[in-house]
CSV table of C-alpha atoms and ligand atoms in Angstrom, one decimal:
chain,number,residue,atom,x,y,z
R,28,UNK,CA,117.0,142.5,15.6
R,29,UNK,CA,116.0,139.5,18.0
R,30,UNK,CA,113.2,140.7,20.3
R,31,UNK,CA,114.4,137.8,22.6
R,32,UNK,CA,117.6,138.5,23.2
R,33,UNK,CA,116.9,142.4,23.2
R,34,UNK,CA,114.4,141.6,26.0
R,35,UNK,CA,116.9,140.1,27.8
R,36,UNK,CA,119.8,142.8,27.5
R,37,UNK,CA,116.8,145.5,28.3
R,38,UNK,CA,115.9,143.8,31.5
R,39,UNK,CA,119.9,143.4,32.5
R,40,UNK,CA,120.2,146.9,31.9
R,41,UNK,CA,117.3,147.9,33.9
R,42,UNK,CA,118.4,145.6,37.1
R,43,UNK,CA,120.1,147.6,39.7
R,44,UNK,CA,122.9,146.0,41.9
R,45,UNK,CA,120.7,145.8,44.5
R,46,UNK,CA,118.7,143.2,42.4
R,47,UNK,CA,115.6,145.4,42.0
R,48,UNK,CA,114.2,145.8,38.3
R,49,UNK,CA,113.4,149.3,37.5
R,50,UNK,CA,109.7,149.4,36.0
R,51,UNK,CA,110.9,151.8,33.2
R,52,UNK,CA,114.5,153.3,33.3
R,53,UNK,CA,113.2,156.3,31.0
R,54,UNK,CA,109.6,157.0,32.3
R,55,UNK,CA,109.1,159.9,34.8
R,56,UNK,CA,107.3,157.9,37.3
R,57,UNK,CA,108.5,154.6,36.8
R,58,UNK,CA,112.1,154.9,38.4
R,59,UNK,CA,110.9,152.3,41.1
R,60,UNK,CA,110.7,148.8,41.6
R,61,UNK,CA,107.2,147.1,41.9
R,62,UNK,CA,106.7,143.7,43.4
R,63,UNK,CA,104.2,143.2,40.6
R,64,UNK,CA,106.2,143.9,37.5
R,65,UNK,CA,109.3,142.8,39.2
R,66,UNK,CA,107.8,139.2,39.8
R,67,UNK,CA,106.9,139.1,36.1
R,68,UNK,CA,110.2,140.3,35.0
R,69,UNK,CA,111.8,137.7,37.3
R,70,UNK,CA,109.6,135.1,35.6
R,71,UNK,CA,110.9,136.1,32.3
R,72,UNK,CA,114.4,135.9,33.2
R,73,UNK,CA,113.7,132.4,34.6
R,74,UNK,CA,112.2,131.4,31.4
R,75,UNK,CA,115.0,132.8,29.6
R,76,UNK,CA,117.6,130.7,31.7
R,77,UNK,CA,118.6,133.8,33.4
R,78,UNK,CA,118.1,132.4,37.1
R,79,UNK,CA,120.7,134.6,38.8
R,80,UNK,CA,118.9,137.5,37.8
R,81,UNK,CA,115.6,136.4,39.2
R,82,UNK,CA,117.6,135.1,42.2
R,83,UNK,CA,118.9,138.6,42.9
R,84,UNK,CA,115.6,140.3,42.5
R,85,UNK,CA,114.1,137.7,45.1
R,86,UNK,CA,117.0,138.2,47.7
R,87,UNK,CA,116.2,142.2,47.2
R,88,UNK,CA,112.9,141.7,47.9
R,89,UNK,CA,113.5,139.5,51.2
R,90,UNK,CA,115.8,142.5,52.4
R,91,UNK,CA,113.2,144.7,51.6
R,92,UNK,CA,110.4,143.3,53.3
R,93,UNK,CA,112.4,142.5,56.2
R,94,UNK,CA,112.9,146.4,56.7
R,95,UNK,CA,109.1,147.0,56.7
R,96,UNK,CA,108.4,144.2,59.6
R,97,UNK,CA,108.2,147.2,62.2
R,98,UNK,CA,105.5,148.7,59.7
R,99,UNK,CA,103.7,145.2,59.7
R,100,UNK,CA,103.9,144.6,63.4
R,101,UNK,CA,102.3,148.3,64.2
R,102,UNK,CA,99.5,147.6,61.5
R,103,UNK,CA,98.6,144.2,62.9
R,104,UNK,CA,98.6,145.6,66.4
R,105,UNK,CA,96.3,148.3,65.5
R,106,UNK,CA,94.0,145.8,63.6
R,107,UNK,CA,94.1,143.5,66.6
R,108,UNK,CA,92.8,146.5,68.8
R,109,UNK,CA,89.9,147.3,66.5
R,110,UNK,CA,91.7,150.6,65.4
R,111,UNK,CA,91.6,151.7,61.7
R,112,UNK,CA,95.0,151.9,60.4
R,113,UNK,CA,96.6,155.1,59.0
R,114,UNK,CA,97.2,155.0,55.1
R,115,UNK,CA,101.0,154.7,56.0
R,116,UNK,CA,100.6,151.8,58.3
R,117,UNK,CA,99.7,149.9,55.1
R,118,UNK,CA,103.1,148.0,53.0
R,119,UNK,CA,104.2,150.3,50.1
R,120,UNK,CA,103.3,149.3,46.4
R,121,UNK,CA,106.6,150.3,44.9
R,122,UNK,CA,110.2,150.7,46.4
R,123,UNK,CA,113.3,152.6,45.2
R,124,UNK,CA,115.9,150.2,43.9
R,125,UNK,CA,117.6,150.4,47.2
R,126,UNK,CA,114.5,148.9,48.9
R,127,UNK,CA,113.2,152.1,50.6
R,128,UNK,CA,109.5,153.3,50.5
R,129,UNK,CA,109.3,156.0,47.7
R,130,UNK,CA,108.9,159.6,49.1
R,131,UNK,CA,106.5,160.7,46.4
R,132,UNK,CA,102.6,160.2,46.8
R,133,UNK,CA,101.4,157.0,45.2
R,134,UNK,CA,98.4,154.9,45.2
R,135,UNK,CA,99.8,152.9,47.9
R,136,UNK,CA,97.6,150.3,49.6
R,137,UNK,CA,97.6,147.3,47.2
R,138,UNK,CA,97.7,143.9,48.0
R,139,UNK,CA,98.1,142.1,44.6
R,140,UNK,CA,101.9,142.4,44.4
R,141,UNK,CA,102.2,140.7,47.5
R,142,UNK,CA,100.4,137.7,46.5
R,143,UNK,CA,102.1,137.9,43.0
R,144,UNK,CA,105.5,137.8,44.7
R,145,UNK,CA,104.9,134.7,46.7
R,146,UNK,CA,103.6,133.0,43.8
R,147,UNK,CA,106.8,134.0,41.8
R,148,UNK,CA,109.2,132.9,44.6
R,149,UNK,CA,107.5,129.4,44.9
R,150,UNK,CA,107.6,129.1,40.9
R,151,UNK,CA,111.5,130.4,41.0
R,152,UNK,CA,112.4,127.9,43.7
R,153,UNK,CA,110.6,125.0,42.1
R,154,UNK,CA,112.3,125.5,38.6
R,155,UNK,CA,116.0,125.8,40.2
R,156,UNK,CA,115.8,123.7,43.2
R,157,UNK,CA,117.2,126.5,45.2
R,158,UNK,CA,116.1,125.6,48.7
R,159,UNK,CA,118.6,127.8,50.3
R,160,UNK,CA,117.0,131.1,48.8
R,161,UNK,CA,113.8,129.6,50.2
R,162,UNK,CA,115.2,129.1,53.5
R,163,UNK,CA,116.6,132.7,53.6
R,164,UNK,CA,113.3,134.1,52.4
R,165,UNK,CA,110.7,132.1,54.7
R,166,UNK,CA,110.7,135.1,57.4
R,167,UNK,CA,109.7,137.6,54.6
R,168,UNK,CA,107.1,134.9,53.0
R,169,UNK,CA,105.8,134.5,56.7
R,170,UNK,CA,105.6,138.4,57.2
R,171,UNK,CA,103.7,138.7,53.8
R,172,UNK,CA,101.4,135.6,54.8
R,173,UNK,CA,100.4,137.5,58.0
R,174,UNK,CA,99.8,140.7,56.0
R,175,UNK,CA,97.6,139.2,53.5
R,176,UNK,CA,95.8,137.0,55.9
R,177,UNK,CA,94.5,140.0,57.8
R,178,UNK,CA,93.6,142.4,55.0
R,179,UNK,CA,92.5,140.2,52.1
R,180,UNK,CA,89.0,141.1,52.2
R,181,UNK,CA,89.6,144.8,52.8
R,182,UNK,CA,89.0,146.9,49.5
R,183,UNK,CA,92.3,148.3,48.1
R,184,UNK,CA,93.6,149.4,44.8
R,185,UNK,CA,94.0,147.2,41.9
R,186,UNK,CA,96.6,146.2,39.8
R,187,UNK,CA,96.1,149.4,37.8
R,188,UNK,CA,96.3,151.4,41.0
R,189,UNK,CA,92.8,152.6,40.7
R,190,UNK,CA,89.6,152.0,42.8
R,191,UNK,CA,90.7,151.9,46.1
R,192,UNK,CA,86.9,151.4,47.4
R,193,UNK,CA,86.7,148.0,45.4
R,194,UNK,CA,87.4,144.4,46.0
R,195,UNK,CA,88.9,143.3,42.6
R,196,UNK,CA,89.0,139.8,41.2
R,197,UNK,CA,92.4,140.0,39.9
R,198,UNK,CA,94.0,140.7,43.2
R,199,UNK,CA,91.8,138.1,45.1
R,200,UNK,CA,93.2,135.7,42.3
R,201,UNK,CA,97.0,137.1,43.2
R,202,UNK,CA,96.4,136.7,46.9
R,203,UNK,CA,94.9,133.2,46.5
R,204,UNK,CA,97.8,132.1,43.8
R,205,UNK,CA,100.1,133.2,46.1
R,206,UNK,CA,99.0,131.9,49.4
R,207,UNK,CA,98.1,128.8,47.9
R,208,UNK,CA,101.5,128.2,46.4
R,209,UNK,CA,103.2,128.9,49.8
R,210,UNK,CA,100.8,126.3,51.3
R,211,UNK,CA,101.9,123.6,48.9
R,212,UNK,CA,105.4,124.3,50.0
R,213,UNK,CA,105.3,124.9,53.4
R,214,UNK,CA,101.8,124.4,55.1
R,215,UNK,CA,102.8,125.9,58.2
R,216,UNK,CA,103.1,129.4,56.9
R,217,UNK,CA,99.6,129.6,55.8
R,218,UNK,CA,96.1,128.8,57.7
R,219,UNK,CA,95.2,125.6,56.0
R,220,UNK,CA,91.7,126.9,55.1
R,221,UNK,CA,92.8,130.1,54.0
R,222,UNK,CA,93.5,129.6,50.4
R,223,UNK,CA,90.1,127.9,49.8
R,224,UNK,CA,88.4,130.7,51.8
R,225,UNK,CA,89.3,133.4,49.6
R,226,UNK,CA,88.5,131.1,46.5
R,227,UNK,CA,84.9,130.7,47.8
R,228,UNK,CA,84.5,134.0,48.5
R,229,UNK,CA,85.9,135.1,45.2
R,230,UNK,CA,83.6,132.9,43.1
R,231,UNK,CA,80.9,133.2,45.6
R,232,UNK,CA,80.7,136.9,44.8
R,233,UNK,CA,82.7,137.6,41.8
R,234,UNK,CA,80.6,136.0,39.2
R,235,UNK,CA,78.0,138.1,37.1
R,236,UNK,CA,74.6,136.7,36.1
R,237,UNK,CA,75.9,136.0,32.9
R,238,UNK,CA,78.4,133.7,34.2
R,239,UNK,CA,81.6,135.7,33.9
R,240,UNK,CA,83.9,136.8,36.5
R,241,UNK,CA,83.7,140.6,37.2
R,242,UNK,CA,86.6,143.5,37.3
R,243,UNK,CA,85.3,144.2,41.0
R,244,UNK,CA,82.5,142.9,43.2
R,245,UNK,CA,79.6,145.3,42.5
R,246,UNK,CA,79.9,145.6,38.5
R,247,UNK,CA,79.4,143.3,35.6
R,248,UNK,CA,82.1,144.8,33.6
R,249,UNK,CA,85.5,142.8,32.8
R,250,UNK,CA,88.8,143.7,33.1
R,251,UNK,CA,91.8,142.2,31.0
R,252,UNK,CA,93.7,141.5,34.1
R,253,UNK,CA,91.0,138.8,34.9
R,254,UNK,CA,92.9,136.5,32.5
R,255,UNK,CA,95.4,136.3,35.5
R,256,UNK,CA,92.6,134.2,37.3
R,257,UNK,CA,93.2,131.2,35.5
R,258,UNK,CA,97.1,131.7,34.3
R,259,UNK,CA,99.1,131.8,36.3
R,260,UNK,CA,96.8,131.8,39.3
R,261,UNK,CA,94.4,128.8,38.9
R,262,UNK,CA,91.6,130.4,41.0
R,263,UNK,CA,89.6,128.9,38.0
R,264,UNK,CA,91.0,126.4,35.5
R,265,UNK,CA,91.4,127.6,31.9
R,266,UNK,CA,88.4,125.3,30.7
R,267,UNK,CA,86.1,126.3,33.5
R,268,UNK,CA,82.9,127.6,31.9
R,269,UNK,CA,83.0,130.5,34.3
R,270,UNK,CA,86.8,131.5,32.8
R,271,UNK,CA,85.4,130.7,29.1
R,272,UNK,CA,82.8,133.4,29.5
R,273,UNK,CA,85.2,135.5,31.2
R,274,UNK,CA,87.5,134.9,28.2
R,275,UNK,CA,84.5,135.5,25.8
R,276,UNK,CA,83.8,139.0,27.2
R,277,UNK,CA,87.4,139.9,27.1
R,278,UNK,CA,88.0,138.7,23.5
R,279,UNK,CA,84.6,140.6,22.6
R,280,UNK,CA,85.0,143.9,24.4
R,281,UNK,CA,88.9,144.1,24.8
R,282,UNK,CA,90.7,142.9,21.9
R,283,UNK,CA,90.9,144.8,19.2
R,284,UNK,CA,90.6,142.3,16.1
R,285,UNK,CA,94.3,142.3,14.4
R,286,UNK,CA,95.5,144.4,17.2
R,287,UNK,CA,96.3,144.5,21.0
R,288,UNK,CA,94.2,144.1,24.4
R,289,UNK,CA,92.9,147.1,26.3
R,290,UNK,CA,92.9,147.1,30.0
R,291,UNK,CA,89.2,147.8,30.5
R,292,UNK,CA,86.5,149.6,28.5
R,293,UNK,CA,86.6,152.7,30.3
R,294,UNK,CA,90.2,153.3,30.5
R,295,UNK,CA,91.4,157.0,29.9
R,296,UNK,CA,94.9,156.4,30.9
R,297,UNK,CA,97.1,158.0,27.9
R,298,UNK,CA,93.6,157.8,26.1
R,299,UNK,CA,93.3,154.1,26.9
R,300,UNK,CA,95.8,152.2,24.2
R,301,UNK,CA,96.5,148.6,23.7
R,302,UNK,CA,98.8,147.1,26.3
R,303,UNK,CA,101.4,145.0,25.7
R,304,UNK,CA,101.6,142.7,28.6
R,305,UNK,CA,98.0,142.0,28.5
R,306,UNK,CA,98.3,141.1,24.6
R,307,UNK,CA,100.8,138.6,25.8
R,308,UNK,CA,99.0,137.3,28.4
R,309,UNK,CA,96.1,136.6,26.0
R,310,UNK,CA,98.6,134.7,24.0
R,311,UNK,CA,99.6,133.1,27.1
R,312,UNK,CA,96.2,131.7,27.9
R,313,UNK,CA,95.9,130.5,24.5
R,314,UNK,CA,98.9,128.6,24.6
R,315,UNK,CA,97.6,127.1,28.1
R,316,UNK,CA,94.4,126.1,26.5
R,317,UNK,CA,96.4,124.3,23.5
R,318,UNK,CA,95.5,127.0,20.9
R,319,UNK,CA,99.0,128.3,20.0
R,320,UNK,CA,97.8,129.1,16.4
R,321,UNK,CA,95.5,131.9,18.3
R,322,UNK,CA,98.6,133.0,20.2
R,323,UNK,CA,101.0,133.6,17.2
R,324,UNK,CA,99.1,136.5,15.6
R,325,UNK,CA,99.2,138.4,19.1
R,326,UNK,CA,102.9,137.9,19.3
R,327,UNK,CA,103.1,139.1,15.6
R,328,UNK,CA,101.3,142.5,16.9
R,329,UNK,CA,103.5,142.8,19.9
R,330,UNK,CA,106.8,142.4,17.6
R,331,UNK,CA,105.6,145.2,15.4
R,332,UNK,CA,105.4,147.4,18.1
R,333,UNK,CA,109.1,147.5,19.2
R,334,UNK,CA,111.1,150.5,18.2
R,335,UNK,CA,114.2,150.6,16.1
R,336,UNK,CA,116.3,149.7,19.1
R,337,UNK,CA,114.0,146.9,20.1
R,338,UNK,CA,112.3,148.5,23.0
R,339,UNK,CA,108.5,147.5,23.8
R,340,UNK,CA,106.2,150.4,25.3
R,341,UNK,CA,103.6,150.0,28.2
R,342,UNK,CA,101.0,150.6,25.6
R,343,UNK,CA,100.3,151.7,22.0
R,344,UNK,CA,98.1,154.4,21.2
R,345,UNK,CA,97.2,154.1,17.6
R,346,UNK,CA,93.6,153.0,18.5
R,347,UNK,CA,92.8,154.9,21.7
R,348,UNK,CA,89.4,154.3,23.4
R,349,UNK,CA,89.3,157.9,24.3
R,350,UNK,CA,91.6,159.9,22.0
R,351,UNK,CA,91.0,163.3,23.4
R,352,UNK,CA,92.1,162.0,26.8
R,353,UNK,CA,95.6,161.3,25.4
R,354,UNK,CA,97.2,164.9,25.7
R,355,UNK,CA,96.6,165.5,29.4
R,356,UNK,CA,98.7,162.6,30.4
R,357,UNK,CA,101.5,163.4,27.9
R,358,UNK,CA,101.4,166.7,29.3
R,359,UNK,CA,101.6,165.7,33.2
R,360,UNK,CA,104.0,162.6,32.7
R,361,UNK,CA,105.8,162.8,29.2
R,362,UNK,CA,105.6,160.1,26.4
R,363,UNK,CA,104.3,156.6,27.1
R,364,UNK,CA,106.8,154.4,29.3
R,365,UNK,CA,109.1,152.7,26.4
R,366,UNK,CA,110.8,150.3,27.2
R,367,UNK,CA,108.7,148.8,30.0
R,368,UNK,CA,110.7,145.8,31.4
R,369,UNK,CA,107.2,144.1,32.2
R,370,UNK,CA,106.3,144.3,28.6
R,371,UNK,CA,109.8,142.4,27.8
R,372,UNK,CA,109.2,140.0,30.3
R,373,UNK,CA,105.8,138.9,28.8
R,374,UNK,CA,107.5,138.6,25.6
R,375,UNK,CA,110.2,136.0,27.3
R,376,UNK,CA,107.2,134.0,29.2
R,377,UNK,CA,105.3,133.6,26.1
R,378,UNK,CA,107.6,132.8,23.4
R,379,UNK,CA,109.2,130.3,26.1
R,380,UNK,CA,105.7,128.8,26.6
R,381,UNK,CA,105.4,128.2,22.7
R,382,UNK,CA,108.7,126.5,22.7
R,383,UNK,CA,110.5,129.2,21.2
R,384,UNK,CA,112.9,129.6,24.5
R,385,UNK,CA,115.1,127.4,26.5
R,386,UNK,CA,112.7,126.2,29.0
R,387,UNK,CA,108.7,126.0,29.6
R,388,UNK,CA,106.7,127.9,32.2
A,415,BGC,C1,100.3,150.2,35.8
A,415,BGC,C2,101.1,149.3,37.0
A,415,BGC,C3,102.3,149.2,36.9
A,415,BGC,C4,103.1,150.5,37.1
A,415,BGC,C5,104.7,150.3,36.9
A,415,BGC,C6,101.3,151.6,36.3
A,415,BGC,O1,100.7,152.4,35.4
A,415,BGC,O2,98.9,150.4,36.3
A,415,BGC,O3,100.1,147.9,36.8
A,415,BGC,O4,102.7,148.1,38.1
A,415,BGC,O5,102.4,151.3,36.2
A,415,BGC,O6,104.7,149.7,35.3
């Protein structure tokens, strides 16, 4: 079984005719498309040379966000008048595969995915030279940039859909990364000083006394999503001392020696197992730091987690942080998501980056 080709096949099977990628085709809660997951899945497909698949995803994003324009105008109007928006005024986190907001309750005010897709689109257009796609999506980019420009300092749920009352560093990094990427390509779409203001705020407020970046403002703890601050968003460089301190803390607190990477030390979701996508992210960081030998054992561990059909899960529960918190989730939502398309995408991204696929990231 070749995990590279299996990953492409699993992602292809999980892409709807609309272009949307399902987060997981089998897990009870993940029958939707997230901008966050979808962007990494599209990048994985780009890395594997499957550009048409990524193209279809971005076209779907464009149509989906265009349909949200009235909601955005209502929201911006309320903000301009000094009114407090209702929860339903914020743009959704996940959409049905047809591009409608989901009808079930979800932890919906999350900004990181909106920065993520901007970063991903600019990356995709840069790789493929698809200027027509960029031109077609400019209105959706402009809409997203206005949304982020209005709200980036407002607390919102993080990439794990938790802590709505906090400002999260990985979210700021995604917003910075997305807006900075747009600025490079179309400076007229973003206020020229905005990316730098976001960066100054994040690095001014988000560094602990010990020199590392924090999970959210007001804590000293770390979260493995802080890896994203350097790779790929470049809020900090991979050799910036602030990132090196962060990496050291993640290695010490969140990487199980010989195993995978936890999200954060207090994680109780399915007992808090090791996440495939974060283990791949650590490998990606090592690759970017010119340390491929540190990346390979992580990839070996990931490959060993694939089922007989090659499917990778979201997380692996063998060494849970809170073993007694597993059963409640299984009773509520069923067994851990498998396959998770984002896990497969990360495999494609990292193996390509290490020179084992058709292109470099
Ligand atoms: C994760 C999110 C992810 C979603 C769909 C959630 O459990 O916390 O990061 O976007 O699942 O995969």
